[in-house]
Coordinates of C-alpha atoms in Angstrom, one line a residue:
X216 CA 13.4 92.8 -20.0
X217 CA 17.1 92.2 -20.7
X218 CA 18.3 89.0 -22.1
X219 CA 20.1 87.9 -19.0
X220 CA 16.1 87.9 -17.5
X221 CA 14.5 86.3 -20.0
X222 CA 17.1 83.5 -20.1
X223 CA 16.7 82.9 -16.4
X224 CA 12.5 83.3 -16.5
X225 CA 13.0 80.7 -19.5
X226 CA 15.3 78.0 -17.8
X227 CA 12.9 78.5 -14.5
X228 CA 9.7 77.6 -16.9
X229 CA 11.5 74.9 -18.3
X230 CA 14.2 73.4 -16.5
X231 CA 12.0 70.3 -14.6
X232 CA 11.2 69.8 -18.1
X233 CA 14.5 69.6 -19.2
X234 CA 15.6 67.2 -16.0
X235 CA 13.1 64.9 -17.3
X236 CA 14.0 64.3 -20.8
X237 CA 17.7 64.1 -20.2
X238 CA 20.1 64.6 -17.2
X239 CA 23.5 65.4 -19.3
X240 CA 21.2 68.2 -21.5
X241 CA 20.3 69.6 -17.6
X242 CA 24.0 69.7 -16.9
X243 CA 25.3 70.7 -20.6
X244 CA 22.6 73.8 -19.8
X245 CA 23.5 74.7 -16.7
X246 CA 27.3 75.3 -17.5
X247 CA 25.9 77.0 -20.5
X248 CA 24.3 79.4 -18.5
X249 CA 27.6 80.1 -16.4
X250 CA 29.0 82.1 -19.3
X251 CA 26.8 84.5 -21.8
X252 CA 24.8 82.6 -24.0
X253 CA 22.0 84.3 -25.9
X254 CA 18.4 83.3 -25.8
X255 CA 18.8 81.8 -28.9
X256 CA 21.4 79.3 -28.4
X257 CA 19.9 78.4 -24.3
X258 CA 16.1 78.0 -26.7
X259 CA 18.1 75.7 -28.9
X260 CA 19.3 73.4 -26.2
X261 CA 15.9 73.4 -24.4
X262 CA 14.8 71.9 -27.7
X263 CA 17.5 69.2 -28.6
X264 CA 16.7 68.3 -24.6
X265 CA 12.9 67.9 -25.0
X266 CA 13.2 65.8 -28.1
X267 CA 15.3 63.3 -26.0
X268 CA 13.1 60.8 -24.7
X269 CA 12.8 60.3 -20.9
X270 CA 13.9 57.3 -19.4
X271 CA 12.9 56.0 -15.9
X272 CA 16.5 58.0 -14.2
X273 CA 15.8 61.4 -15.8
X274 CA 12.2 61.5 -15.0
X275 CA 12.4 59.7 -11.3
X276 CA 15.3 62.3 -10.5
X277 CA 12.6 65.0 -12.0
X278 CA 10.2 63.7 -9.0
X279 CA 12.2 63.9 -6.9
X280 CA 14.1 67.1 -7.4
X281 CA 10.7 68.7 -7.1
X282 CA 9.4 66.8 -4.1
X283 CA 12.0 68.3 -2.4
X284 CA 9.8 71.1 -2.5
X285 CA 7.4 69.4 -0.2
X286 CA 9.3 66.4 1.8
X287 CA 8.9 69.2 4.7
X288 CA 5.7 70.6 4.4
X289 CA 3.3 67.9 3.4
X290 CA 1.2 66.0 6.0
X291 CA 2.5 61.9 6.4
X292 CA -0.5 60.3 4.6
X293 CA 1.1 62.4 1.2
X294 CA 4.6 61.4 1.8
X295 CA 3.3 57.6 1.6
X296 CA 1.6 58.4 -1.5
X297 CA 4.7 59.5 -2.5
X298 CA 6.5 56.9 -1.8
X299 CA 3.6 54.0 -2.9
X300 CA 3.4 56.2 -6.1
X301 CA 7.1 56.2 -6.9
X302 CA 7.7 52.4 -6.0
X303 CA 4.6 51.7 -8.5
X304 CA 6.3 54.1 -11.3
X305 CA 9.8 51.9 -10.8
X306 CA 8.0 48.6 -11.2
X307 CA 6.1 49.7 -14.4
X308 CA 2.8 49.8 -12.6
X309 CA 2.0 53.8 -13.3
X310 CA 2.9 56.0 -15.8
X311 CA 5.3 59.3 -15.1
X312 CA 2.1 61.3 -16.0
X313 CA 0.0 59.7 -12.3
X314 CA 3.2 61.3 -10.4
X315 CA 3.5 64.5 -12.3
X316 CA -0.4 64.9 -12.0
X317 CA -0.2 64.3 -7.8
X318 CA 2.6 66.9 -8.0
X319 CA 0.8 69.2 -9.5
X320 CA -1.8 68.6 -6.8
X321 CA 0.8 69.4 -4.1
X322 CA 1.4 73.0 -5.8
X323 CA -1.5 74.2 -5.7
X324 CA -2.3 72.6 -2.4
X325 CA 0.9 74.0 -1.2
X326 CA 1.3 77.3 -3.2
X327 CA 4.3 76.5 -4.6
X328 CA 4.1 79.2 -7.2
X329 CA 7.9 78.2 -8.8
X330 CA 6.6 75.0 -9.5
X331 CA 3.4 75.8 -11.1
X332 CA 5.4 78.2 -13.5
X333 CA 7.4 74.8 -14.5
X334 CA 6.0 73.4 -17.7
X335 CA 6.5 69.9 -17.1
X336 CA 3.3 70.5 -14.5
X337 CA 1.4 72.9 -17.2
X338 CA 1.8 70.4 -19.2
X339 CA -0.6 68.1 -17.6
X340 CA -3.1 71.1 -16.9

């Protein structure tokens, strides 16, 4: 596989990951990836990203980026749970784990294969 690939199957495997630890390192990537950087230098900033930790923005924009995925699709009993599940997360009343976990559940329930490649939600396999 050329470079060019292997960059773009990296940042799809990692970017949600990436969105959760730290916003700016999301955007700092992305224009990276606008030019020609090697795998090298895009694995380096996937790593000075993950070692930020998350705060409540980066990881609630994370959720929501991906339930975007399924806002359309999913039956109205699971956006509530959505909604009930992010409210509790703001206040402090679940951990980012409960809402990665029912995310999870959505891609497989929903066979969202892009999603399931993401490592934030292998993470919690």
């Amino acid at each position: 596989m050329k470079e060019r690939g292997r960059i773009e199957q990296l940042w799809a495997h990692e970017k949600y990951s990436v969105m959760y630890h730290s916003q700016s390192h999301y955007e700092r990537i992305r224009a990276a990836l606008k030019n020609e950087p090697t795998f090298e230098t895009v694995v380096s900033l996937i790593e000075s990203a993950k070692a930020v930790p998350p705060a409540q923005g980066s990881m609630t924009n994370a959720f929501d980026h991906m339930w975007g995925y399924f806002k359309n699709i999913c039956n109205e009993a699971e956006k509530e749970q959505y909604r009930e599940m992010k409210r509790a997360f703001l206040s402090g009343n679940i951990a980012g784990a409960t809402l990665i976990t029912f995310l999870h559940h959505l891609s497989e329930k929903y066979e969202v294969d892009y999603l399931l490649q993401s490592s934030l939600l292998q993470s919690e396999e």
